[in-house]
Short mmCIF file of C-alpha atoms and ligand atoms in Angstrom, two decimals:
data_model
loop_
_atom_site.label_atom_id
_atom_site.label_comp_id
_atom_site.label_asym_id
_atom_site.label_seq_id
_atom_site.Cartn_x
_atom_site.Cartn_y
_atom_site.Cartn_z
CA UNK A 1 99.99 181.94 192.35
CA UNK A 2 97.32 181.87 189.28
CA UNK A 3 96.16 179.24 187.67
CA UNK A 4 94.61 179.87 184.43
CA UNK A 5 92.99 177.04 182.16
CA UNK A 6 92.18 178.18 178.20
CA UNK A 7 90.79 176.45 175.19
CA UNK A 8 90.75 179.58 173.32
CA UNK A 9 92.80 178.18 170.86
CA UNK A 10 91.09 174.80 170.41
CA UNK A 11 87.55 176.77 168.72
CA UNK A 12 88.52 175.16 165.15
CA UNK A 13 88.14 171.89 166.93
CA UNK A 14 86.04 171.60 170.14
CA UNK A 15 83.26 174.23 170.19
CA UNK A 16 80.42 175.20 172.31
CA UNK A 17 78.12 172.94 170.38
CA UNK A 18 80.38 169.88 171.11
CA UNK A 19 80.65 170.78 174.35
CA UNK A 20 76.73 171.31 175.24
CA UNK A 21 76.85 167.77 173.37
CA UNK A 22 78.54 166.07 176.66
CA UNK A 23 77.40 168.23 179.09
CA UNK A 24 74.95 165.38 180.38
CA UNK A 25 77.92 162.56 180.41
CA UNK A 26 80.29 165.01 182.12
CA UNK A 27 77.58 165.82 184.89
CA UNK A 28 76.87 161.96 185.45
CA UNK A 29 80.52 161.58 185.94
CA UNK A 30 80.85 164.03 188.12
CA UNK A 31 78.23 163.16 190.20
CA UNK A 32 79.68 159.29 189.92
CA UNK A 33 82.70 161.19 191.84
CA UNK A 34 81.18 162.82 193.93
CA UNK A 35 78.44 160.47 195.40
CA UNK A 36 81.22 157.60 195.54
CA UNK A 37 79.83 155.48 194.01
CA UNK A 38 81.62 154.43 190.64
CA UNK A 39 84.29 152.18 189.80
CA UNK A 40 87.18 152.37 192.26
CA UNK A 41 85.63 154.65 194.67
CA UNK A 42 87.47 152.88 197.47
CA UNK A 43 90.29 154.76 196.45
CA UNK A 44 88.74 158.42 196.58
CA UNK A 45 91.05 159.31 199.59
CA UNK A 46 93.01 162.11 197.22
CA UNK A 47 89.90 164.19 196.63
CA UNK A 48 90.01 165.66 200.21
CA UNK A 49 93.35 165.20 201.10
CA UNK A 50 94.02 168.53 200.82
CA UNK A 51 92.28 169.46 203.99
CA UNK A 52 91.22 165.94 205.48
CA UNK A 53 94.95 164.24 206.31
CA UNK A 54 96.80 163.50 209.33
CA UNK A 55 97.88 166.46 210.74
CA UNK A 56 100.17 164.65 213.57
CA UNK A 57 101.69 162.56 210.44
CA UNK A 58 102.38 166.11 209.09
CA UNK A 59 103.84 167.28 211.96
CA UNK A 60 106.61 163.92 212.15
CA UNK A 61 107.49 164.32 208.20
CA UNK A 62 107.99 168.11 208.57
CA UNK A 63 110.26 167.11 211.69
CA UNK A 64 112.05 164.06 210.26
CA UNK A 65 112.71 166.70 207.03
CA UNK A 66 114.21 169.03 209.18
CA UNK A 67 116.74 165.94 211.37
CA UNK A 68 117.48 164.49 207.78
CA UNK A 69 118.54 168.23 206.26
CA UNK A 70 120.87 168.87 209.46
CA UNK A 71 122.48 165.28 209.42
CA UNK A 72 122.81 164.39 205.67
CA UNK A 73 124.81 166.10 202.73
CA UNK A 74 122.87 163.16 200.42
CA UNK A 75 119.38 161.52 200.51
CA UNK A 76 118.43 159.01 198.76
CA UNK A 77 114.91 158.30 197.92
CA UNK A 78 113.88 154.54 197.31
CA UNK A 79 110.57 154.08 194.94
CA UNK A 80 109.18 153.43 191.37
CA UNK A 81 105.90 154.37 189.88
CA UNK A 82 103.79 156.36 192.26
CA UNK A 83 105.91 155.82 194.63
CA UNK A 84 108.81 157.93 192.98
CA UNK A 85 107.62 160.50 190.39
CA UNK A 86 105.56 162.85 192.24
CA UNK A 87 108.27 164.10 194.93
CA UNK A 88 110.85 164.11 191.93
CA UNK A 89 108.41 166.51 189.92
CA UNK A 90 107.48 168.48 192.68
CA UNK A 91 111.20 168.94 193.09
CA UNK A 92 112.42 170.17 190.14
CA UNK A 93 108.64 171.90 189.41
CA UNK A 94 110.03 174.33 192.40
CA UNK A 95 113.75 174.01 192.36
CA UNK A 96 114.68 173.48 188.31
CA UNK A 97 116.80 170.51 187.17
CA UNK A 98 119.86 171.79 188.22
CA UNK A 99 118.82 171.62 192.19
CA UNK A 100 121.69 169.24 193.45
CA UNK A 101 124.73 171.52 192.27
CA UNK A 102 122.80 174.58 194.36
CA UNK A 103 124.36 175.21 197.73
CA UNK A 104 121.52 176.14 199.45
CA UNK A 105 121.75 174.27 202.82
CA UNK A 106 119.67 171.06 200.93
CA UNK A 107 121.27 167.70 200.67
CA UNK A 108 121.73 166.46 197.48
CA UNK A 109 118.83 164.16 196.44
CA UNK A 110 119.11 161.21 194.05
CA UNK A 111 116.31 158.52 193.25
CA UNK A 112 116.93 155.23 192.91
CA UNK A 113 115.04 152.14 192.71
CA UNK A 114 112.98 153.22 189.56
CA UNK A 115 115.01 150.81 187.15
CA UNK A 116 116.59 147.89 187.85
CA UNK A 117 120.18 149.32 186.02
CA UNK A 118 123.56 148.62 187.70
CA UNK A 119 125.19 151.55 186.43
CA UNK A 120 122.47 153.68 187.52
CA UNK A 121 123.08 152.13 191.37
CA UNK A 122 126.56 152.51 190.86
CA UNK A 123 126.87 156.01 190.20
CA UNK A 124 124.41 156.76 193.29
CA UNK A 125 126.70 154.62 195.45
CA UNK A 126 129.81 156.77 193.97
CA UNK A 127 127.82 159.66 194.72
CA UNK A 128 127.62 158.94 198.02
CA UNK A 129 130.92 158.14 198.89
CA UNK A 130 132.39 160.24 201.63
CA UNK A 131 129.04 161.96 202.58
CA UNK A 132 126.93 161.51 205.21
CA UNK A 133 123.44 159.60 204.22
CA UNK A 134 120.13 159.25 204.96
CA UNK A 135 117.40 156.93 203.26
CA UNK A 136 113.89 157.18 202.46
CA UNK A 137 111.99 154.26 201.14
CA UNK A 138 108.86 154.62 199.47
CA UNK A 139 106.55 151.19 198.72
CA UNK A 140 102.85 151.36 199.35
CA UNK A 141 102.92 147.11 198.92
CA UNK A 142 106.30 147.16 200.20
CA UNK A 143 106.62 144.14 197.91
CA UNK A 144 107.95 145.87 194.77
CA UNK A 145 111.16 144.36 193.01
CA UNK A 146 112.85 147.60 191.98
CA UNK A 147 112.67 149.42 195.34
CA UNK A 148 113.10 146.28 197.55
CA UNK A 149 116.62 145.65 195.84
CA UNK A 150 117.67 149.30 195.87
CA UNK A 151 116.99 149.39 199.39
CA UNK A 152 118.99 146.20 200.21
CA UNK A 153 122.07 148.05 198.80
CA UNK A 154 121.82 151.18 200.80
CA UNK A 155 120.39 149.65 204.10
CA UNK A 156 123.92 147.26 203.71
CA UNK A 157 125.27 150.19 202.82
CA UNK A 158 124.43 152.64 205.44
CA UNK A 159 125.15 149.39 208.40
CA UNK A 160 128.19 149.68 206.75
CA UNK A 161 128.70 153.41 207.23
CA UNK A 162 127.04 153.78 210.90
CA UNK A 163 126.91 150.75 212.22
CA UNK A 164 123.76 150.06 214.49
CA UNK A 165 122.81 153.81 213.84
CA UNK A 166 122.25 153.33 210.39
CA UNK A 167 118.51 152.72 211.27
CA UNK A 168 118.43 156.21 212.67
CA UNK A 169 119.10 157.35 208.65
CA UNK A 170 116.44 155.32 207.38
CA UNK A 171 112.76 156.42 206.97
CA UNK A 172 110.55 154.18 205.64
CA UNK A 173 106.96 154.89 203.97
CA UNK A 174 104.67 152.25 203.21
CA UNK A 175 101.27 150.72 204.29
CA UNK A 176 100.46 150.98 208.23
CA UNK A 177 100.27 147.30 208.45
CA UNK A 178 101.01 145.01 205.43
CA UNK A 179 104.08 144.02 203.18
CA UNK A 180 107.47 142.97 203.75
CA UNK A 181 108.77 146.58 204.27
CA UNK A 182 106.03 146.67 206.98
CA UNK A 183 107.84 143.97 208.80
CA UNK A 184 111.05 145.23 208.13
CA UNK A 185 110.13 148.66 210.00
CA UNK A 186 108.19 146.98 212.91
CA UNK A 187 111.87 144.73 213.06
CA UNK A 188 114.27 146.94 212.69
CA UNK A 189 112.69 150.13 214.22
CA UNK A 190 112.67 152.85 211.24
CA UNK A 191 110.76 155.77 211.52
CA UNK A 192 107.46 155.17 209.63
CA UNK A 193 105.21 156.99 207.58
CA UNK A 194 101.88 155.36 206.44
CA UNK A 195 100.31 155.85 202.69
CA UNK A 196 96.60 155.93 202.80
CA UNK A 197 94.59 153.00 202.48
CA UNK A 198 92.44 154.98 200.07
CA UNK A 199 94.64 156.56 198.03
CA UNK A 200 96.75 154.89 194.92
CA UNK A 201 100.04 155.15 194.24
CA UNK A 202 99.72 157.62 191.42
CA UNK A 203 97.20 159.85 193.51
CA UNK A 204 99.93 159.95 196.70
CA UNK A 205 101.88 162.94 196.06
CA UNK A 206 100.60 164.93 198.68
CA UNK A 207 100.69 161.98 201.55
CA UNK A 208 103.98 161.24 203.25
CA UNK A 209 105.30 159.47 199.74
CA UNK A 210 105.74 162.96 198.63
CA UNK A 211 105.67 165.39 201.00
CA UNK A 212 108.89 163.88 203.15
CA UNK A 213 111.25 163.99 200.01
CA UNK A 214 109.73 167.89 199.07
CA UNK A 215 110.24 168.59 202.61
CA UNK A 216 113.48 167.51 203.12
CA UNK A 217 114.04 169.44 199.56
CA UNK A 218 113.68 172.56 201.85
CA UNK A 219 109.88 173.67 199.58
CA UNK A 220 107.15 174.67 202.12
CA UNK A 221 105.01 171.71 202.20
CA UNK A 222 101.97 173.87 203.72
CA UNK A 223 101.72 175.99 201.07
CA UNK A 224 101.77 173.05 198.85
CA UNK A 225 98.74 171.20 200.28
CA UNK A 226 97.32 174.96 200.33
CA UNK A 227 97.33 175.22 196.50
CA UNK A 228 95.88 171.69 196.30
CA UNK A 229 92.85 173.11 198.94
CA UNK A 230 92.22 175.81 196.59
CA UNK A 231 92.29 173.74 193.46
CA UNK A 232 89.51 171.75 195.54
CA UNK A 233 87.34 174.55 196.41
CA UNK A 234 87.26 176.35 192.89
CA UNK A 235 87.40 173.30 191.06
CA UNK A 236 84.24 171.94 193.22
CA UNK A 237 80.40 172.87 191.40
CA UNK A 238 80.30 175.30 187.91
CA UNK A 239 79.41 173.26 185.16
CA UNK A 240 81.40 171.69 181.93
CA UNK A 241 81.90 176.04 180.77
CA UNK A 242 82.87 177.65 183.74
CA UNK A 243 84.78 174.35 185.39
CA UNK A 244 87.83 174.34 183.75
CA UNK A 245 88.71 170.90 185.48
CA UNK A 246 85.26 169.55 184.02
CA UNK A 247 86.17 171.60 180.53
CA UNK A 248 89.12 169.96 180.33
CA UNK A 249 88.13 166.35 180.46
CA UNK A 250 85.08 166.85 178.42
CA UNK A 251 87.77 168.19 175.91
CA UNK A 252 90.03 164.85 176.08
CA UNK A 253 86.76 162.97 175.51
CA UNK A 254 85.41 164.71 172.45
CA UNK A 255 88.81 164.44 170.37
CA UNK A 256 89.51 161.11 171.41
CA UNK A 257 85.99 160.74 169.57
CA UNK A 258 86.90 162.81 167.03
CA UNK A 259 90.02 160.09 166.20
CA UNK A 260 92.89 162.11 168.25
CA UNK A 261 94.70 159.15 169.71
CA UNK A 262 97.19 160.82 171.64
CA UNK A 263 97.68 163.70 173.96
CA UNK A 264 100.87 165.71 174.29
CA UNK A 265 101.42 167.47 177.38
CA UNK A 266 103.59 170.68 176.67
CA UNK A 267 105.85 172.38 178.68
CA UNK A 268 108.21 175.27 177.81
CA UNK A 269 110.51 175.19 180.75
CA UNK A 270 112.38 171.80 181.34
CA UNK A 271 111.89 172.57 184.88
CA UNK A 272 108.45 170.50 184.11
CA UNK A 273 110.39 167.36 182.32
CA UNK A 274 109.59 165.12 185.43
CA UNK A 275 106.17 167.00 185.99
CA UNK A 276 105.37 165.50 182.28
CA UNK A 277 106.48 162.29 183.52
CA UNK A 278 103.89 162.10 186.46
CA UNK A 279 101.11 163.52 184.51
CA UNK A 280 102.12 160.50 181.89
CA UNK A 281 101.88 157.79 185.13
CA UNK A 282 98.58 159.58 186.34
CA UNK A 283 96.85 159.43 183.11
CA UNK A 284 98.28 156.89 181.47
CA UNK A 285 97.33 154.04 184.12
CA UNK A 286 94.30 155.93 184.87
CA UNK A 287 92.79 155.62 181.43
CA UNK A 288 95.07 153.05 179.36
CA UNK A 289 92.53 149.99 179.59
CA UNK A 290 90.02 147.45 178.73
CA UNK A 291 91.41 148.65 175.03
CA UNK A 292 90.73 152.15 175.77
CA UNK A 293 92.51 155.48 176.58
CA UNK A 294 94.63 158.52 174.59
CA UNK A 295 97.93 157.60 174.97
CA UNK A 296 99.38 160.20 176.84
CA UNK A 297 102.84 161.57 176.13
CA UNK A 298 104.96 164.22 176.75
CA UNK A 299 107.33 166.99 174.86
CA UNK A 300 109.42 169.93 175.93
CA UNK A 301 109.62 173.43 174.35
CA UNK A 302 111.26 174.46 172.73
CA UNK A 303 113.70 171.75 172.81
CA UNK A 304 111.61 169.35 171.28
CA UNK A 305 110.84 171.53 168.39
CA UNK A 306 113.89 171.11 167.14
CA UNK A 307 113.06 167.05 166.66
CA UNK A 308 109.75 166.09 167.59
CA UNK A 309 108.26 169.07 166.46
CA UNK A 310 108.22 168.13 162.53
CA UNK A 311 105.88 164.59 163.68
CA UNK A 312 103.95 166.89 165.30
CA UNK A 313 103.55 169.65 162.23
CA UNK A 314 103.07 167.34 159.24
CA UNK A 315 102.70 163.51 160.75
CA UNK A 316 99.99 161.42 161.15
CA UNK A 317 97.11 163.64 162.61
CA UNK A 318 95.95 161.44 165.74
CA UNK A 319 97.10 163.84 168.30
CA UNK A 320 95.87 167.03 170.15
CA UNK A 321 98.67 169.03 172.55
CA UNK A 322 97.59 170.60 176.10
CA UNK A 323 100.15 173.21 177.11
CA UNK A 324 101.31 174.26 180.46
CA UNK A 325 102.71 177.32 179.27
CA UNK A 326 105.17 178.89 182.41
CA UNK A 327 105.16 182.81 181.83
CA UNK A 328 107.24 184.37 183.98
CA UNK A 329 109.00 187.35 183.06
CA UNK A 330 112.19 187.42 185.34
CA UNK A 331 114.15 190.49 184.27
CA UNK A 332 116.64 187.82 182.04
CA UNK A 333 117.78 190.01 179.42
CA UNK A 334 119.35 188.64 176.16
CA UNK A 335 122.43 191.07 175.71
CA UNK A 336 123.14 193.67 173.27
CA UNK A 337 126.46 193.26 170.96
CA UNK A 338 127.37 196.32 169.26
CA UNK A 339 129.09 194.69 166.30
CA UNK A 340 125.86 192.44 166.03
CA UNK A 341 127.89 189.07 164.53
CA UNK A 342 125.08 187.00 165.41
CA UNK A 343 122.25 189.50 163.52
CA UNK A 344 120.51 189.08 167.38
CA UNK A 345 120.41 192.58 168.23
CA UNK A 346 116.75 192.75 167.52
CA UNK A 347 116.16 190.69 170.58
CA UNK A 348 118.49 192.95 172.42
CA UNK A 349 117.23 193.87 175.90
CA UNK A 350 114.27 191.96 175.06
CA UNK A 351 113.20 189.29 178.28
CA UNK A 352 114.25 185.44 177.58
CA UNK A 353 110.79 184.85 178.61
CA UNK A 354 109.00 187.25 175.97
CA UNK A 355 110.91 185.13 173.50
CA UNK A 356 109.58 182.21 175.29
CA UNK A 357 106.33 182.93 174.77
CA UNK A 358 106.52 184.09 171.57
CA UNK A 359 108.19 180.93 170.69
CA UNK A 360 104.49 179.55 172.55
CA UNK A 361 102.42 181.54 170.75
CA UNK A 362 103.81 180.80 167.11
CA UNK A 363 104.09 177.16 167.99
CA UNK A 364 100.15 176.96 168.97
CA UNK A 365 98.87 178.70 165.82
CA UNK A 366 101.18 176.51 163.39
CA UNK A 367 100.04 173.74 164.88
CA UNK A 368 96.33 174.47 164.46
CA UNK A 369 97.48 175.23 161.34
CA UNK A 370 99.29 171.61 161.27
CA UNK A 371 95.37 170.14 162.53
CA UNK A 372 97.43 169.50 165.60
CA UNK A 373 94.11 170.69 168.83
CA UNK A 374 95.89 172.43 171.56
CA UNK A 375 94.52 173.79 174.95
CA UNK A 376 96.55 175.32 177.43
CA UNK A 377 97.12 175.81 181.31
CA UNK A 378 99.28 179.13 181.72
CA UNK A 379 101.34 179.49 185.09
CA UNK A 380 103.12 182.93 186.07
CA UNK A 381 105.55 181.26 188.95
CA UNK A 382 106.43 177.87 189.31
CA UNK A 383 106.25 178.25 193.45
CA UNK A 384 105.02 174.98 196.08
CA UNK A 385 101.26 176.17 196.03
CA UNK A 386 101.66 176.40 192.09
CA UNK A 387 102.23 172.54 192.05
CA UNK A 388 99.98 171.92 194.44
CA UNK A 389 97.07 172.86 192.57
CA UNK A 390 97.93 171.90 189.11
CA UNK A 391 98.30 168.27 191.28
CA UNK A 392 94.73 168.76 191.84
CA UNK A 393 93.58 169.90 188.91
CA UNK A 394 95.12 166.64 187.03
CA UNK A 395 94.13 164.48 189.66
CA UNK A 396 90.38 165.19 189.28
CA UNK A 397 90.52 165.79 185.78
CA UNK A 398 91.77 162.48 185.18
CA UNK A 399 88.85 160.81 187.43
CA UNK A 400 86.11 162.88 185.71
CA UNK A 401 87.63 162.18 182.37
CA UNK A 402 87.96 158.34 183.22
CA UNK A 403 84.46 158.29 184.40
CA UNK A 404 83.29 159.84 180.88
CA UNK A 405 85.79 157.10 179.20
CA UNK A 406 83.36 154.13 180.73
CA UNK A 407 86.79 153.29 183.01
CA UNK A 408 87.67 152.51 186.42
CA UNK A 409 90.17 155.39 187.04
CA UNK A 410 91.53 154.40 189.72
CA UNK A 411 92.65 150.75 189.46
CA UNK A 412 96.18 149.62 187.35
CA UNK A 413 95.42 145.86 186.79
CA UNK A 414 98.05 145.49 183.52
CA UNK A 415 100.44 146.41 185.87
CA UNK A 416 100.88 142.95 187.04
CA UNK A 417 101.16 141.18 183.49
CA UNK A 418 105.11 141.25 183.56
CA UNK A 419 105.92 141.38 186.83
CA UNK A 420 104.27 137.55 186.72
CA UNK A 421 106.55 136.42 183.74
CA UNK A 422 109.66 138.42 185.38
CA UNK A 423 109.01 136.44 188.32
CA UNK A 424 108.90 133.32 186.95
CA UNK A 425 112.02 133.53 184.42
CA UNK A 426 113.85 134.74 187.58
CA UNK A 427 112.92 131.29 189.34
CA UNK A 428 110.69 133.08 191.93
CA UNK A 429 108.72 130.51 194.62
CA UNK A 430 105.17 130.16 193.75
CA UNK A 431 105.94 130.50 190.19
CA UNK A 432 107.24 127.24 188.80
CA UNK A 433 104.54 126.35 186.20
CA UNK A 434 104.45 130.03 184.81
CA UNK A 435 108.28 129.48 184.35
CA UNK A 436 107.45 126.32 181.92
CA UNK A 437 105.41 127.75 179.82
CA UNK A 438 107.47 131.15 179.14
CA UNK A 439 110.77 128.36 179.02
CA UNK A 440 108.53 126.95 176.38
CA UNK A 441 107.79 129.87 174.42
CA UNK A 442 110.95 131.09 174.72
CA UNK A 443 112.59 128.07 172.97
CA UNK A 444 109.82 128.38 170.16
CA UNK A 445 111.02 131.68 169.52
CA UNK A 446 114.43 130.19 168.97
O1 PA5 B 1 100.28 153.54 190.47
C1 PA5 B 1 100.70 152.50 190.93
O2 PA5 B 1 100.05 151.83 191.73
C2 PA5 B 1 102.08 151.96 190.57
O3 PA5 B 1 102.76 152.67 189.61
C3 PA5 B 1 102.90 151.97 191.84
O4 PA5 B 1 103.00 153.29 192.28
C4 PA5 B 1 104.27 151.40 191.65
O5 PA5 B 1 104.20 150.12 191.09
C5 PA5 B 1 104.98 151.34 192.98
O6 PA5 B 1 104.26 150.53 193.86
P1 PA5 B 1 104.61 150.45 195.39
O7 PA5 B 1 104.45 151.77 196.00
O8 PA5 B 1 103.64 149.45 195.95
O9 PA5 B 1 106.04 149.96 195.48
#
């Protein structure tokens, strides 16, 4: 693996000067990090997961992977949030988009319980139907609505199926001792695995919410946590130049104060789509409060050229881009056609991927061009220790960045905000005089 970070192409925008500028507000929040003693810090568990986790915890997920691979053709993975997007990027970081149609001795695995759509459920069920099953839900509270009625269908499902073996099928990760999936487990005797007291959803990819779905994916969960050790050690000390980590989030901080409202993360290989979508969870809960926060949001390339890419040329100029520019050169050769139809032959022989990055480099210079910042991470393979350490890198970015921001990174309070009014329009106990007032308001609004 190599991990590169650059901001070669942001010198029009963010240069030394502006960085010396916040070199004294990075180091206080790094040092806020590292002494423990900011906002949040009783969720700090991520920072040396990578090395300090339960190794005997490690041991059961890599052997419940291995039972659930031998006695399932589907698995189904119960979660929302944290609890969902991390495995599900990790999966198709390693394995591409196309992973379920692969006959490669995995089962098929489908996520549910991250909406609350029927015909989502439904096809999942249809999916399911004639093959052999196995479950995994994922709730750190154990009290969320999404999960807890996804998992009602397939626990009645798989009871169904197996009988009093179904619990056999069903592994269950949650908190070691509270919420009603807790109880459910201790009742009905699923394997457990336990999330971290210290560690949020959105940081728990590489705890037991992640790592059993990877696993069971058939990816090489030890060389995952091994990329997120060495994104610990190299990303640990240097200073806001030669950290690319601390470069990174001083960056976000200085265009945010420069007006850039919103941050694009880039990908040129859709492999990344759901990668995008946990980097949006991680930094958009991390830093979207107390009116504060770049809104983060994501784009593929070069896909997204082809419609989002005019907003991004010539709209209004409140964003910056960062990249994660996959360059691997594969031997895919676009073919040569001697009558030349298609006036292609000029890319003849050429590598899909030189075209690729071409298509990166053009893009990044028209839209500096456009006033449109961009920075860049570069991969050359897309392999388990790959995602490991671009986890890391994000994960303490994000905290240092946060810290800078004057937030606590690590806490998701707006969360709650509609879960109370869903609750009380759908006549949940405990929330009868919520449910007046929004019957109220909902008659004023006609
Ligand atoms: O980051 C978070 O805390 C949330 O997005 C949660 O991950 C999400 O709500 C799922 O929560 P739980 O794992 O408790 O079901």
């Amino acid at each position: 693996m190599a991990f590169k970070f650059t901001d070669k192409y942001l010198k029009s925008f963010v240069g030394d000067s502006d960085l010396s500028a916040v070199s004294d507000e990075l180091e206080s929040a790094v040092r806020t990090l590292e002494e423990r003693n900011g906002a949040g810090n009783d969720f700090l568990g991520w920072v040396d997961l990578p090395v300090d986790y339960d190794k005997d915890e490690f041991s059961r997920i890599k052997a419940a992977a291995k039972k659930i691979r031998e006695s399932c053709d589907v698995f189904v993975v119960i979660g929302i949030g944290g609890s969902y997007l991390g495995a599900r990027a990790a999966i198709e970081f390693v394995k591409g988009n196309s992973h379920n149609s692969f006959k490669d001795g995995s089962p098929e695995i489908y996520f549910v319980g991250n909406d609350i759509s029927s015909s989502h459920m439904r096809d999942v069920i249809k999916l399911c139907e004639g093959k052999d099953v196995c479950v995994n839900v994922i709730s750190k509270s154990g009290t969320t609505t999404e999960p807890a009625i996804a998992f009602r269908v397939f626990r009645d499902m798989l009871v169904e199926k197996y009988g009093e073996k179904a619990k056999d099928r069903i592994f269950a990760t949650t908190d070691k001792a509270r919420g009603a999936l807790r109880s459910q487990c201790d009742a009905f005797g699923y394997e457990t695995f336990v999330i971290p007291d210290d560690v949020g959803g959105r940081y728990s990819v590489l705890t037991a919410v992640g790592l059993l779905p990877i696993a069971v994916a058939g990816i090489d969960i030890d060389k995952m946590m091994g990329g997120a050790a060495k994104a610990r050690e190299e990303l640990a000390g240097g200073d806001i130049f030669t950290n690319p980590c601390y470069k990174y989030a001083a960056i976000r901080n200085i265009l945010y104060r420069q007006g850039k409202k919103i941050e694009i993360l880039v990908a040129n290989d859709p492999a990344l789509t759901m990668t995008c979508e946990w980097w949006k969870q991680l930094f958009g809960e991390s830093e979207g409060k107390d009116g504060r926060g770049l809104y983060p949001s994501s784009v593929i390339y070069s896909t997204d050229l082809h419609s989002m890419g005019q907003y991004i040329q010539q709209g209004s100029r409140t964003m910056f881009e960062t990249f994660i520019n996959v360059n691997i050169p594969d031997g895919f050769e676009i073919p040569y056609d001697s009558g030349n139809s298609d006036g292609l032959n000029f890319l003849a022989g050429k590598e899909m991927n030189y075209v690729n990055q071409k298509a990166f480099e053009g893009t990044v210079i028209a839209h500096t061009d456009g006033g449109v910042p961009n920075c860049a991470v570069e991969l050359t393979s897309r392999s388990a220790d790959d995602f490991g350490y671009l986890v890391y890198f994000f994960e303490k970015a994000v905290a240092v960045s946060g810290y800078m921001l004057g937030i606590n990174p690590f806490d998701q309070p707006g969360v709650e905000a509609y879960k109370k009014n869903m609750f009380a329009l759908l006549n949940k106990p405990g929330y009868e005089e919520e449910k007046k007032k929004l019957d109220k308001r909902i008659a004023d609004i006609g």
